[in-house]
Coordinates of C-alpha atoms in Angstrom, one line a residue:
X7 CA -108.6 -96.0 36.6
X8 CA -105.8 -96.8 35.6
X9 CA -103.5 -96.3 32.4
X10 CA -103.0 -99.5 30.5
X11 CA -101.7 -99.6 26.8
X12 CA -101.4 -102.4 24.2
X13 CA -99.3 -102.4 21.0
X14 CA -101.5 -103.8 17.5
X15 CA -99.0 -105.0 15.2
X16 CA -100.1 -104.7 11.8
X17 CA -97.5 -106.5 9.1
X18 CA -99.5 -105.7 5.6
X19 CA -97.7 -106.7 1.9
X20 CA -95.2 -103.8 1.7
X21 CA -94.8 -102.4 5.1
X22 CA -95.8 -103.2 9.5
X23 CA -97.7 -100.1 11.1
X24 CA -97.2 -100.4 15.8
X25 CA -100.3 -98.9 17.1
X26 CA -100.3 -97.9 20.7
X27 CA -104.2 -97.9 22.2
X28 CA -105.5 -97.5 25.3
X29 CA -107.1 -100.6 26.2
X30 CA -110.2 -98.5 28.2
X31 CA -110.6 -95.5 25.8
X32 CA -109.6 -97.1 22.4
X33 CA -107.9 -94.0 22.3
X34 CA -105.0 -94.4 19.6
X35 CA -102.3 -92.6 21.4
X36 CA -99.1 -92.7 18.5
X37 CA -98.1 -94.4 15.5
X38 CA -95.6 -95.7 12.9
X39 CA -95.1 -97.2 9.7
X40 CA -92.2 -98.4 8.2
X41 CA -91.4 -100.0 4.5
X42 CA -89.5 -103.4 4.2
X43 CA -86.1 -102.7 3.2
X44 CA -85.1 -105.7 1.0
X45 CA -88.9 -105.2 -0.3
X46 CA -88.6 -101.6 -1.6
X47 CA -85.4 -102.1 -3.5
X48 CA -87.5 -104.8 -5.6
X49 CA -85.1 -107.7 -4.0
X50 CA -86.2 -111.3 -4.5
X51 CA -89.2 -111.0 -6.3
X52 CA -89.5 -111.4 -10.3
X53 CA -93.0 -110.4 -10.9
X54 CA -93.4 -111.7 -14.7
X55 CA -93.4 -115.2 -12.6
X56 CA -95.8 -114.4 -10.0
X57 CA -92.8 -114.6 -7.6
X58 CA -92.9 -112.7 -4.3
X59 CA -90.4 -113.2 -1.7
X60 CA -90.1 -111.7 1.7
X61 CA -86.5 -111.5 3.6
X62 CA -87.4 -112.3 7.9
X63 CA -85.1 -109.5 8.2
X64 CA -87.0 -107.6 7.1
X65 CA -90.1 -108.3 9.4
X66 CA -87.7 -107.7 12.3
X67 CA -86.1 -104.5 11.4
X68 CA -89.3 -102.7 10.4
X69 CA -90.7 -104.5 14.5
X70 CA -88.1 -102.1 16.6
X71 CA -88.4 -99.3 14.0
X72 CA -91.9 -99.1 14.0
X73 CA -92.4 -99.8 17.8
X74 CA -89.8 -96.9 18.6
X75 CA -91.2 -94.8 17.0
X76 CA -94.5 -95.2 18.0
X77 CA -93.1 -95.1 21.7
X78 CA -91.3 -92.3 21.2
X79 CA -94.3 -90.1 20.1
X80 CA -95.7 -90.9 23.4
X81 CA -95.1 -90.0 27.5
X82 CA -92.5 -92.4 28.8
X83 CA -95.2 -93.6 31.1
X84 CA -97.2 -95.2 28.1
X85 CA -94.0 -97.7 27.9
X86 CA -94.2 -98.2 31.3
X87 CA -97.4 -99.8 31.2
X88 CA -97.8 -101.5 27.9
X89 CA -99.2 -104.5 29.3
X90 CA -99.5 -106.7 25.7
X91 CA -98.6 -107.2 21.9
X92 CA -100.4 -108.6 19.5
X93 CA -99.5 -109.4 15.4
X94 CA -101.5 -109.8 12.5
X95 CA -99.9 -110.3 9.0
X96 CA -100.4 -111.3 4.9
X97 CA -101.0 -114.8 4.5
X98 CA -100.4 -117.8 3.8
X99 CA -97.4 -116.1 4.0
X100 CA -94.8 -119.5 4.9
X101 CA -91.4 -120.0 5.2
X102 CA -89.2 -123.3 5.4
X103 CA -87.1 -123.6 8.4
X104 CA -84.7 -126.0 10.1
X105 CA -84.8 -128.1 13.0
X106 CA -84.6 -125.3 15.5
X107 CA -87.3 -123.4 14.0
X108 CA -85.0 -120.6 12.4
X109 CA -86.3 -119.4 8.5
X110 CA -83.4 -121.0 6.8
X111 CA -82.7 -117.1 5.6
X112 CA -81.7 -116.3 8.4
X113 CA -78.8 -118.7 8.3
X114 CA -75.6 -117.5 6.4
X115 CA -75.6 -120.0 3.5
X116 CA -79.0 -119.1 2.5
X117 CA -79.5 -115.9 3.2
X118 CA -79.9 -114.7 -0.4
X119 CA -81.8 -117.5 -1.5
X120 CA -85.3 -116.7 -2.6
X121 CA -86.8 -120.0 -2.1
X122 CA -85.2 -119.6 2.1
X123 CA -87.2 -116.6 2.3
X124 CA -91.2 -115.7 3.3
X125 CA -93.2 -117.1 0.5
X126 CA -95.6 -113.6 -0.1
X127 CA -99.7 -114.3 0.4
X128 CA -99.8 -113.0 -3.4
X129 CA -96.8 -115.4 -4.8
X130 CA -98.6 -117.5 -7.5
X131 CA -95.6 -120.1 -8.3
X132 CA -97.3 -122.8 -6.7
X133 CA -100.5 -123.9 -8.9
X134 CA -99.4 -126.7 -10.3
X135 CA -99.0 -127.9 -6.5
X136 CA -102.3 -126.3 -5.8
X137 CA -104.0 -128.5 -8.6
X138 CA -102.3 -131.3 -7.9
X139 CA -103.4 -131.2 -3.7
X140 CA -106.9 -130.8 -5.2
X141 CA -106.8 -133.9 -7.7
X142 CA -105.6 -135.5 -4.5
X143 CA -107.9 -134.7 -2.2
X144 CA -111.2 -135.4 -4.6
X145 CA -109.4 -139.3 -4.6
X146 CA -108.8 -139.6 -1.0
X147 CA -111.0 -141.2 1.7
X148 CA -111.4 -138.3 3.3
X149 CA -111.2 -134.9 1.1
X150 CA -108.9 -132.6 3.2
X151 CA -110.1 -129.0 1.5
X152 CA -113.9 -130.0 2.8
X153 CA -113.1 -127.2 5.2
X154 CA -111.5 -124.6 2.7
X155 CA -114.1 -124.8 0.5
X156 CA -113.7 -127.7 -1.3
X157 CA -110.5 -125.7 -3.4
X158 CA -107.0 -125.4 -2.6
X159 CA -105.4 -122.3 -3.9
X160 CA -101.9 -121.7 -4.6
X161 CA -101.6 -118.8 -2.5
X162 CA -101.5 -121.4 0.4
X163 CA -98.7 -123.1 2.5
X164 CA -98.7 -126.5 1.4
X165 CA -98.7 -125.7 -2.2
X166 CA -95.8 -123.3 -2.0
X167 CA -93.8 -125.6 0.4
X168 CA -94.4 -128.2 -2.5
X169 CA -93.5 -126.0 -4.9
X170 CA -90.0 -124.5 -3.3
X171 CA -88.9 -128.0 -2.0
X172 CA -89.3 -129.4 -5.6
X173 CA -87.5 -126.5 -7.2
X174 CA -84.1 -126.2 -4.5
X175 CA -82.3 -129.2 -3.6
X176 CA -80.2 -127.2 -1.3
X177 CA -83.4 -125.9 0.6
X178 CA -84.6 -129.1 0.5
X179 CA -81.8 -130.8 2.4
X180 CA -81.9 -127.9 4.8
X181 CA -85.6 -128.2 5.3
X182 CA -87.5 -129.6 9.0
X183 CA -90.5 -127.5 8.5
X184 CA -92.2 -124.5 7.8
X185 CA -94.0 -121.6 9.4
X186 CA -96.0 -118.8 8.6
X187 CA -94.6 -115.3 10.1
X188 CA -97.5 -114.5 12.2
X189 CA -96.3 -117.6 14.4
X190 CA -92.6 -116.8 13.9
X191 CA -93.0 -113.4 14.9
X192 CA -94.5 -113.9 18.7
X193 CA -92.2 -116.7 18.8
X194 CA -88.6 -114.4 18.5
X195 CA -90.1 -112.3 21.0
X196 CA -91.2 -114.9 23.7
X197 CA -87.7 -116.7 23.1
X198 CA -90.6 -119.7 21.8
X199 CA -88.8 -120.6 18.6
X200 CA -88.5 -124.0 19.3
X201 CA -90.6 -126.1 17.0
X202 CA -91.9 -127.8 19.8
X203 CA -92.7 -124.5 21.3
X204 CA -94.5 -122.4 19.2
X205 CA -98.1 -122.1 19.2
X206 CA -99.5 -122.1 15.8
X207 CA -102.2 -120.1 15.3
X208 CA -105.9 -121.1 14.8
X209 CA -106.9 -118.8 12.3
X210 CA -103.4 -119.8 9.7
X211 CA -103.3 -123.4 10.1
X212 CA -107.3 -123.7 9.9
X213 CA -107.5 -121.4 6.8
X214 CA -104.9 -122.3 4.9
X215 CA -103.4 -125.6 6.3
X216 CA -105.7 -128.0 5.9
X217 CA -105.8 -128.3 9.9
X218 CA -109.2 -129.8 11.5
X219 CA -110.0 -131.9 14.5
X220 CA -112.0 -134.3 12.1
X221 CA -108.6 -135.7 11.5
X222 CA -106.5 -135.0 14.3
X223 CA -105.0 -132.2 12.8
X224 CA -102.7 -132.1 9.5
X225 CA -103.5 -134.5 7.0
X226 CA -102.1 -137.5 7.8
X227 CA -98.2 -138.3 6.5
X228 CA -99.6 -141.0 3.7
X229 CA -101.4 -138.4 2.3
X230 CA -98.5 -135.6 1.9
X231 CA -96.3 -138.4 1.1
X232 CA -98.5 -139.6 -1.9
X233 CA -98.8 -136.0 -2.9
X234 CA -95.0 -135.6 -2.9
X235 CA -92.4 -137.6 -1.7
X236 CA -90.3 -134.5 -1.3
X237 CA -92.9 -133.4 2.0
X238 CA -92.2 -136.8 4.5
X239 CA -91.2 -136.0 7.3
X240 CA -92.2 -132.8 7.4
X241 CA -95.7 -133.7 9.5
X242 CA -93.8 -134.8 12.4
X243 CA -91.6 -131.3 13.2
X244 CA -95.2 -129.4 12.5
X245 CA -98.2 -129.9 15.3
X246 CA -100.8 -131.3 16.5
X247 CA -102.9 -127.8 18.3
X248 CA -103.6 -124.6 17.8
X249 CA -104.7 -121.4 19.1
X250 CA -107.6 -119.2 19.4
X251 CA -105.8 -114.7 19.2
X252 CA -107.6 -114.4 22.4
X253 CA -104.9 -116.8 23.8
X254 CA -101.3 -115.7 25.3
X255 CA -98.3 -117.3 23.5
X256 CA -95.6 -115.6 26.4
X257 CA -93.9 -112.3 27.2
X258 CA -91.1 -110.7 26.3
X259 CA -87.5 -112.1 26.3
X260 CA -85.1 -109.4 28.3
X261 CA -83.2 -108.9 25.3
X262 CA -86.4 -108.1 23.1
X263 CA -87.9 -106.3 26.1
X264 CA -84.4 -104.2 26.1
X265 CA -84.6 -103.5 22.3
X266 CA -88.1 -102.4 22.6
X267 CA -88.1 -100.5 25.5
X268 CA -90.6 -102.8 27.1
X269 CA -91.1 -104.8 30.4
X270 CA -90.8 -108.4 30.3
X271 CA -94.0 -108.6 31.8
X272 CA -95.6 -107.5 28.5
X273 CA -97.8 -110.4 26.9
X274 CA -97.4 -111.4 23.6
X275 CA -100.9 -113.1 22.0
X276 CA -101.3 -115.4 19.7
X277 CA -101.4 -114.0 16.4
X278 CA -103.7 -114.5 12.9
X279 CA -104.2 -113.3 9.6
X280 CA -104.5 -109.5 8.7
X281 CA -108.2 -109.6 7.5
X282 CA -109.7 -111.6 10.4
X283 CA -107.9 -109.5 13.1
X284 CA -109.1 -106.0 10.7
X285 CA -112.6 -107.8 11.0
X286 CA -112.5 -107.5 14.9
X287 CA -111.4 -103.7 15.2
X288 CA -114.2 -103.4 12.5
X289 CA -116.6 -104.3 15.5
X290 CA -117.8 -107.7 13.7
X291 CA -120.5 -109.5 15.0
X292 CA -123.0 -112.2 13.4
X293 CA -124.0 -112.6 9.7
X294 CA -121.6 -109.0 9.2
X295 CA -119.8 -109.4 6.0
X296 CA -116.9 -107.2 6.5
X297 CA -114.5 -106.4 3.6
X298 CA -110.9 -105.4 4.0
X299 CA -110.0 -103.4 1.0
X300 CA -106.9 -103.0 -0.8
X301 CA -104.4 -104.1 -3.0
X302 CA -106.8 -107.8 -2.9
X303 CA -110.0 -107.8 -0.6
X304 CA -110.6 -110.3 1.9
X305 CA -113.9 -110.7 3.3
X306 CA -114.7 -112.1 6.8
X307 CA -117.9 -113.3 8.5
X308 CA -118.7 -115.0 11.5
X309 CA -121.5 -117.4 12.2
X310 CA -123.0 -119.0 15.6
X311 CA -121.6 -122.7 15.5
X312 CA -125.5 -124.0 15.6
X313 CA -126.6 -121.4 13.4
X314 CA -124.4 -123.2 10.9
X315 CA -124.3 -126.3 11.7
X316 CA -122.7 -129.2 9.4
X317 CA -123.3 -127.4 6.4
X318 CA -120.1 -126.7 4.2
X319 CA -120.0 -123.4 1.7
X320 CA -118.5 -124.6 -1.6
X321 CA -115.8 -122.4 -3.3
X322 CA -115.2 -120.2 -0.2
X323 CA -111.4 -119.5 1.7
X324 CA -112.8 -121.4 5.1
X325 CA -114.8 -121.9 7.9
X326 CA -112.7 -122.5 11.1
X327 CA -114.3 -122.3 14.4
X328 CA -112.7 -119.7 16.4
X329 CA -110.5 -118.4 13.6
X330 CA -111.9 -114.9 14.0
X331 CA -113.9 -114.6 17.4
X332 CA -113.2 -117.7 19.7
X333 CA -116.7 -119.7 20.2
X334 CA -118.2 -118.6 16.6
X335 CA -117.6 -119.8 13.2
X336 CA -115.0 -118.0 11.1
X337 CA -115.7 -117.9 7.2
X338 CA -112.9 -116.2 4.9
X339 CA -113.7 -115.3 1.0
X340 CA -112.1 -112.3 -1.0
X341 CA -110.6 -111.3 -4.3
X342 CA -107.0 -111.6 -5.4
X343 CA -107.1 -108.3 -7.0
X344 CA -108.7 -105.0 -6.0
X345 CA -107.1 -102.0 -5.8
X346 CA -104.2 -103.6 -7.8
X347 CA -107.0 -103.7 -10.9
X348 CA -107.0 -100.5 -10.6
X349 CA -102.5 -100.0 -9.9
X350 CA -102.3 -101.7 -13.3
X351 CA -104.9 -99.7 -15.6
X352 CA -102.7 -96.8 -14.0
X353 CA -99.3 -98.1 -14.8
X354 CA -100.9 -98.8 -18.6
X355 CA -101.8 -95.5 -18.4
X356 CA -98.0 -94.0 -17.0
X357 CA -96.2 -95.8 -19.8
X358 CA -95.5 -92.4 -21.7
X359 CA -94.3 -90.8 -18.7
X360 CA -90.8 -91.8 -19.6
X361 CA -90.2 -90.0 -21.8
X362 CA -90.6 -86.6 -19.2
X363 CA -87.1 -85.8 -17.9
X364 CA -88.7 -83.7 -15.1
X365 CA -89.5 -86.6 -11.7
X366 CA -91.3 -84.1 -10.0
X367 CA -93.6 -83.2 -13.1
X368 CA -93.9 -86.9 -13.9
X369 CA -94.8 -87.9 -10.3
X370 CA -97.7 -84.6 -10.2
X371 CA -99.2 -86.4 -13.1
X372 CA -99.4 -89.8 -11.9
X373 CA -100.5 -87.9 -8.7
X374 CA -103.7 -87.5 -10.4
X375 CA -104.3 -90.1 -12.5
X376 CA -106.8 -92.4 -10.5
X377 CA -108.4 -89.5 -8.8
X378 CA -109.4 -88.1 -12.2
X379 CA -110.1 -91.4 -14.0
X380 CA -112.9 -91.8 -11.1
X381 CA -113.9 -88.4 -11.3
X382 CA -114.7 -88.3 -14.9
X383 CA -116.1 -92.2 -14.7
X384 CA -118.7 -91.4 -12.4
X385 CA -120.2 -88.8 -14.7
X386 CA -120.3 -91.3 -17.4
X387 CA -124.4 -92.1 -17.8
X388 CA -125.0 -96.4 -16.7
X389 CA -126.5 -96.7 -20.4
X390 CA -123.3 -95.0 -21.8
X391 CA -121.0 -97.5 -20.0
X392 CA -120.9 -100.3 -22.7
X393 CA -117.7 -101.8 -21.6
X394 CA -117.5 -104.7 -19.6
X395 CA -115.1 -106.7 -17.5
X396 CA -113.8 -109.7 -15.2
X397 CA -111.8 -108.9 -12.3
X398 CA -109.3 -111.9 -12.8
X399 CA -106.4 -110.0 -13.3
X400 CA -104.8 -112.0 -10.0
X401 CA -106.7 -115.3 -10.6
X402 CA -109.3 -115.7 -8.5
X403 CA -109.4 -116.7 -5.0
X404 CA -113.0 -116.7 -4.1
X405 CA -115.7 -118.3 -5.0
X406 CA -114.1 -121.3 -6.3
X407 CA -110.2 -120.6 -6.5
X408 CA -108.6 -120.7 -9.3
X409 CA -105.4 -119.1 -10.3
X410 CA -105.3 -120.3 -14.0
X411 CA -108.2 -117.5 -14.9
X412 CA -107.6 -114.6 -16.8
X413 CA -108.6 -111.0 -16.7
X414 CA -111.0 -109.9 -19.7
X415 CA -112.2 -106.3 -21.0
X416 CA -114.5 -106.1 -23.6
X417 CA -116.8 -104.1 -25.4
X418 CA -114.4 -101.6 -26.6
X419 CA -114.6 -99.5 -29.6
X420 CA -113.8 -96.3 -30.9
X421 CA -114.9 -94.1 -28.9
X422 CA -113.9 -96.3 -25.8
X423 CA -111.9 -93.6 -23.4
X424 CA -109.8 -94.5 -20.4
X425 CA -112.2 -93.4 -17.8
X426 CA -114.9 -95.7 -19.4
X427 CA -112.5 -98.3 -19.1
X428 CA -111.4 -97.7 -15.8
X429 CA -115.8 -97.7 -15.1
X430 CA -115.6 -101.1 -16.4
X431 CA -113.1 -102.4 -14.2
X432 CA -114.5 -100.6 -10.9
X433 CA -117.6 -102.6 -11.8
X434 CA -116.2 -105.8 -12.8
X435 CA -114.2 -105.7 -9.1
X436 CA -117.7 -104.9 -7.0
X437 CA -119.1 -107.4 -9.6
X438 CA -116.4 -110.1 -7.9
X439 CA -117.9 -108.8 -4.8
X440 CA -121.3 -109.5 -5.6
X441 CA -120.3 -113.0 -6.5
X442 CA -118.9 -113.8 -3.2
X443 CA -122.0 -112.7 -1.3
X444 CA -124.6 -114.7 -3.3
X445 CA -122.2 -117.3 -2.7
X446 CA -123.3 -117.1 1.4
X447 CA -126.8 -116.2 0.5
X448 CA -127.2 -119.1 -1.6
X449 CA -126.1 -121.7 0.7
X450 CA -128.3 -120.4 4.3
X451 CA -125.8 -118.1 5.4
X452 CA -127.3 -114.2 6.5
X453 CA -125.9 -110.8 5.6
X454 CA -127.6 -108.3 7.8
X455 CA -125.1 -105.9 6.7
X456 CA -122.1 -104.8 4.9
X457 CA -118.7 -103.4 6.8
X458 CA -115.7 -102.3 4.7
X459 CA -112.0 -100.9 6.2
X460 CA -108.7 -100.4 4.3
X461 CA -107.7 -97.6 1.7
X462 CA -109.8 -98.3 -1.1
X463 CA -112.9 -97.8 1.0
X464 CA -111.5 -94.4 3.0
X465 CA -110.3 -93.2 -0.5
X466 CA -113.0 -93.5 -3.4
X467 CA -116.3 -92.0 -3.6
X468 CA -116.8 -94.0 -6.6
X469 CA -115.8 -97.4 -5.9
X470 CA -117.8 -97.1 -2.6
X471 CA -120.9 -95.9 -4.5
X472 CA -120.5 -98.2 -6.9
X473 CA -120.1 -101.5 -4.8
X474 CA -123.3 -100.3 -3.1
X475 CA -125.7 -99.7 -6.1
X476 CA -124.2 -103.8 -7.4
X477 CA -125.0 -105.5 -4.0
X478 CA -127.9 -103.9 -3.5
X479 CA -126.6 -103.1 0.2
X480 CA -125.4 -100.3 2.4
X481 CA -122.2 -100.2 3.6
X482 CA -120.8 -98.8 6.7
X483 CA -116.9 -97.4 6.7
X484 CA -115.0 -98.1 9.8
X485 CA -114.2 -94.9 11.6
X486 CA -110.5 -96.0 12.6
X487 CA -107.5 -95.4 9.9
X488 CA -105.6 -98.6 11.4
X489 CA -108.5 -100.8 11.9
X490 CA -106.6 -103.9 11.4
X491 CA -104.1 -102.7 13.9
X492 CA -106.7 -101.9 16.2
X493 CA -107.8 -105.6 15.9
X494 CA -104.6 -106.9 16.8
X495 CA -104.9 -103.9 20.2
X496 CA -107.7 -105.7 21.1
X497 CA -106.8 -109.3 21.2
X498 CA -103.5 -108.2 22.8
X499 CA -105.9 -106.7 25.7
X500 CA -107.8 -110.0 25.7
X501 CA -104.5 -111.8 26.0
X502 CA -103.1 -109.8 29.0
X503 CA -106.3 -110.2 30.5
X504 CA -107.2 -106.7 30.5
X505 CA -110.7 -107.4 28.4
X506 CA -112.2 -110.9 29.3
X507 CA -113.7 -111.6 25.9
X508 CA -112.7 -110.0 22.2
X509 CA -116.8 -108.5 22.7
X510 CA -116.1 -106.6 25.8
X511 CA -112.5 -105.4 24.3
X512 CA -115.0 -104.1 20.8
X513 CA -117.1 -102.5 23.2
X514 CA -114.4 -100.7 25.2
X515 CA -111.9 -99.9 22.3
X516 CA -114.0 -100.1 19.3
X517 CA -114.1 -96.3 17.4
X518 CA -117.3 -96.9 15.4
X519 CA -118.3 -95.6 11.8
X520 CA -118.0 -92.6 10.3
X521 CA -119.6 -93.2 6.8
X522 CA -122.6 -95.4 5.1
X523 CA -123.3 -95.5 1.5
X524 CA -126.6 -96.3 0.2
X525 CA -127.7 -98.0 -3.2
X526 CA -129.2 -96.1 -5.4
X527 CA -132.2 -98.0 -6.5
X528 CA -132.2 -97.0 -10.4
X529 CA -128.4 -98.3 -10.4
X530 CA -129.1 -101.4 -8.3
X531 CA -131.9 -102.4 -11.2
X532 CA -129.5 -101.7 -14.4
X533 CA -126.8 -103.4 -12.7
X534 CA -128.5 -106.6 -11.9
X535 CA -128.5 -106.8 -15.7
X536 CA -124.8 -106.1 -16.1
X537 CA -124.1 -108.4 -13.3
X538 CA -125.2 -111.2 -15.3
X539 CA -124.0 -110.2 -18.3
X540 CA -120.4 -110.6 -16.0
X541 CA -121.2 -114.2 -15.4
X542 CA -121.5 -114.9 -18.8
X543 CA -118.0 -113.2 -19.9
X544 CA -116.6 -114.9 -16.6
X545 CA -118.2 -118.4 -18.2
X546 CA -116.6 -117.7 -21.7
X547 CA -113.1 -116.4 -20.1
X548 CA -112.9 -119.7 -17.7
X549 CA -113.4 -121.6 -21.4
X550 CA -110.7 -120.0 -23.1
X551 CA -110.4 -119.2 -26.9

């Protein structure tokens, strides 16, 4: 048989990881990962305003680093036959662009202008906008977020392209359209940057675009007009189609096959969003909910079209036919803060740490900080653990978005410790959780089982343990490290026609699971008490004070 190889290309919030696989085997055969730049020195991004910027730069740098490296790990003969690239990235993750298609950073006058830049998945500037397209769309004829669950979010493009053409006249003037990175990056490659050219991708425009064949596409330009005047004539330089991963966008250019060390025979797919591409090298199939855990969780599932039908689940990120596996219905939920619940309790907990001179002594203790909190919060008795919290701490994206809410701990007294605290918040985060999957159960939509990939869920014990006693469910962990990279290997097999269908790429590449966690039934009772106590705090918290 002979040796083929594809290249995932995984583009997460701080750093891309190239992922060379054997498209027979699955066999992962080298890595790489490399930090943005611009990203790690803090550039662009002012946090206290929920603003996140990305420089494309960046994305591009980190692309030949990673892939070098990667390739240089292996024989020369696996470059030699890499037969296909595929990307998956954050998103909405948007940028504004000119009437070539170039991300106006990229152009000297702009290049160290924020608003020019990648508008981060996790950039929250935009909800005004956000509130403002839903108003809108609850007037119209026809409501445009039917799709998206009935609730725009501002962590989506047309919210933030809203928001940044308001705010910078100069952008503005600049501005043709927009595009997200996981359709800019397959179009520098291919040479496809043309804004006629590029083949926006099934999986962004459908999530997060407001894109459906009800009505011919976008929204129509009276509607983004009457939202704001500041959007017309944007519709025109955007498009009409889009594009199922499984699909080839073109091959390498000769000067990115020469930087890369790559044939110009090499396929690059279609590309999508992080989580439904990490959902696929999790070996998804029907009515799995799979969970991609980190810094946020998103939470894919994908449905038989007629097993669905016409119904629409309220409050929910999507449901795009083909947005995950071509042929079967894509639904998107997930939480705006996970793991980064957690990244903030620690940083509350760090704050004395400045006043150690020694860096090495002060970077053993926070070392240890989250791995002891859990330690010494999973020994805490359930009847003990009297505090209680929401998992806001990031808004909330699903179910029902709203980036207005708050965070809330409470219970505290005296004798309230860190690690109970840090209990409170691993439950109020698999509480979240619990939320999103009575949100498919109450509206006809089957969970046979529970899938989880990402650090958070290779990582902690306890949060694992945890998430399974509160929905009452097992959960399997993903064998692979990189399974969102993996996901990205396999649709770049499908694209080079390697694999005829994403199935028969799961079933030759896909690496299985190498853990299950299984409620506890005393916990799953006492916390279907705590749960609902949770609702009621979320209820108050949503009121305000």
């Amino acid at each position: 048989m002979k040796k083929q190889y594809v290249i995932g290309l995984d583009y997460g919030s701080d750093s891309a990881r190239a992922l060379i696989v054997d498209v027979n085997t699955g066999e992962e055969m080298a890595s790489s990962v490399k930090y943005y730049p611009r990203w790690m020195e803090g550039k662009y991004c002012v946090p206290a305003q929920n603003q996140y910027r990305q420089h494309p730069k960046d994305y591009l740098e980190v692309m030949e680093a990673t892939i070098a490296e990667a390739l240089a790990k292996c024989d020369s003969s696996v470059a030699e036959n890499v037969v296909g690239i595929s990307f998956d990235t954050t998103g909405s993750t948007p940028a504004l662009t000119d009437v070539n298609g170039t991300p106006l950073a990229m152009l000297p006058e702009f290049e160290e202008n924020p608003n020019a830049m990648f508008i981060l998945w996790k950039d929250h500037t935009a909800v005004k906008e956000a509130d403002e397209i839903n108003e809108l769309a609850r007037k119209w004829d026809v409501d445009f977020t039917k799709y998206e669950g009935g609730i725009y979010s501002s962590e989506w493009v047309w919210a933030k392209v809203l928001h940044t053409l308001r705010k910078d006249e100069a952008v503005k003037a600049a501005t043709a359209s927009w595009i997200e990175y996981c359709d800019w990056l397959p179009a520098v490659l291919t040479g496809k940057t043309a804004l006629n050219e590029v083949k926006r991708s099934r999986c962004a425009a459908g999530h997060k675009a407001l894109w459906h064949t009800d009505w011919n596409g976008l929204p129509p330009e009276e509607f983004l007009v009457e939202l704001g005047p500041e959007l017309k004539g944007l519709r025109e330089n955007l498009f009409k189609d889009t594009y199922t991963s499984d699909e080839a966008f073109g091959t390498l250019t000769a000067e990115w096959a020469a930087k890369l060390g790559l044939s110009t025979d090499v396929v690059v797919g279609v590309s999508a969003f992080d989580a439904h591409m990490g959902a696929v090298g999790a070996e998804i199939e029907a009515n799995t909910f799979v969970r991609i855990m980190g810094t946020s969780t998103c939470d894919i599932m994908v449905a038989p079209e007629d097993e669905l039908g016409d119904k629409l689940i309220p409050g929910i990120c999507g449901q795009v036919d083909g947005s995950v596996i071509p042929g079967m219905m894509g639904l998107e939920a997930g939480q705006s803060a996970f793991g980064d619940v957690y990244a903030w309790f620690k940083r509350v907990l760090e704050w004395p740490l400045q006043f150690v001179s020694s860096e090495e002594e002060k970077k053993a203790i926070m070392d240890k900080i989250i791995p002891a909190l859990a330690d010494e919060a999973a020994q805490i008795p359930m009847e003990e653990s009297t505090v209680l919290a929401t998992d806001w701490f990031n808004g909330r994206r699903t179910p029902d978005a709203d980036q207005n809410v708050k965070g809330t701990i409470t219970g505290l007294n005296l004798g309230s410790t860190a690690p109970r605290i840090f209990r409170a918040l691993v439950e109020a985060t698999a509480y979240g959780s619990k939320a999103i999957v009575d949100r498919f159960l109450e509206n006809g939509v089957k969970v046979d089982q529970v899938v989880a990939i990402g650090g958070v869920a290779k990582k902690s014990d306890f949060v694992m343990q945890t998430l399974a006693d509160v929905l009452g469910m097992p959960i399997k962990v993903a064998r692979s490290e990189q399974s969102v990279a993996l996901g990205a290997a396999m649709f770049a097999a499908v694209a080079a026609g390697v694999h005829t269908t994403i199935a028969d790429a799961q079933k030759a590449m896909g690496q299985g699971f190498e853990k299950e966690y299984y409620p506890i039934a005393e916990n799953v009772e006492a916390y279907k008490a705590l749960y609902e106590k949770y609702i009621k705090l979320g209820k108050l918290t949503e009121a305000g004070f």
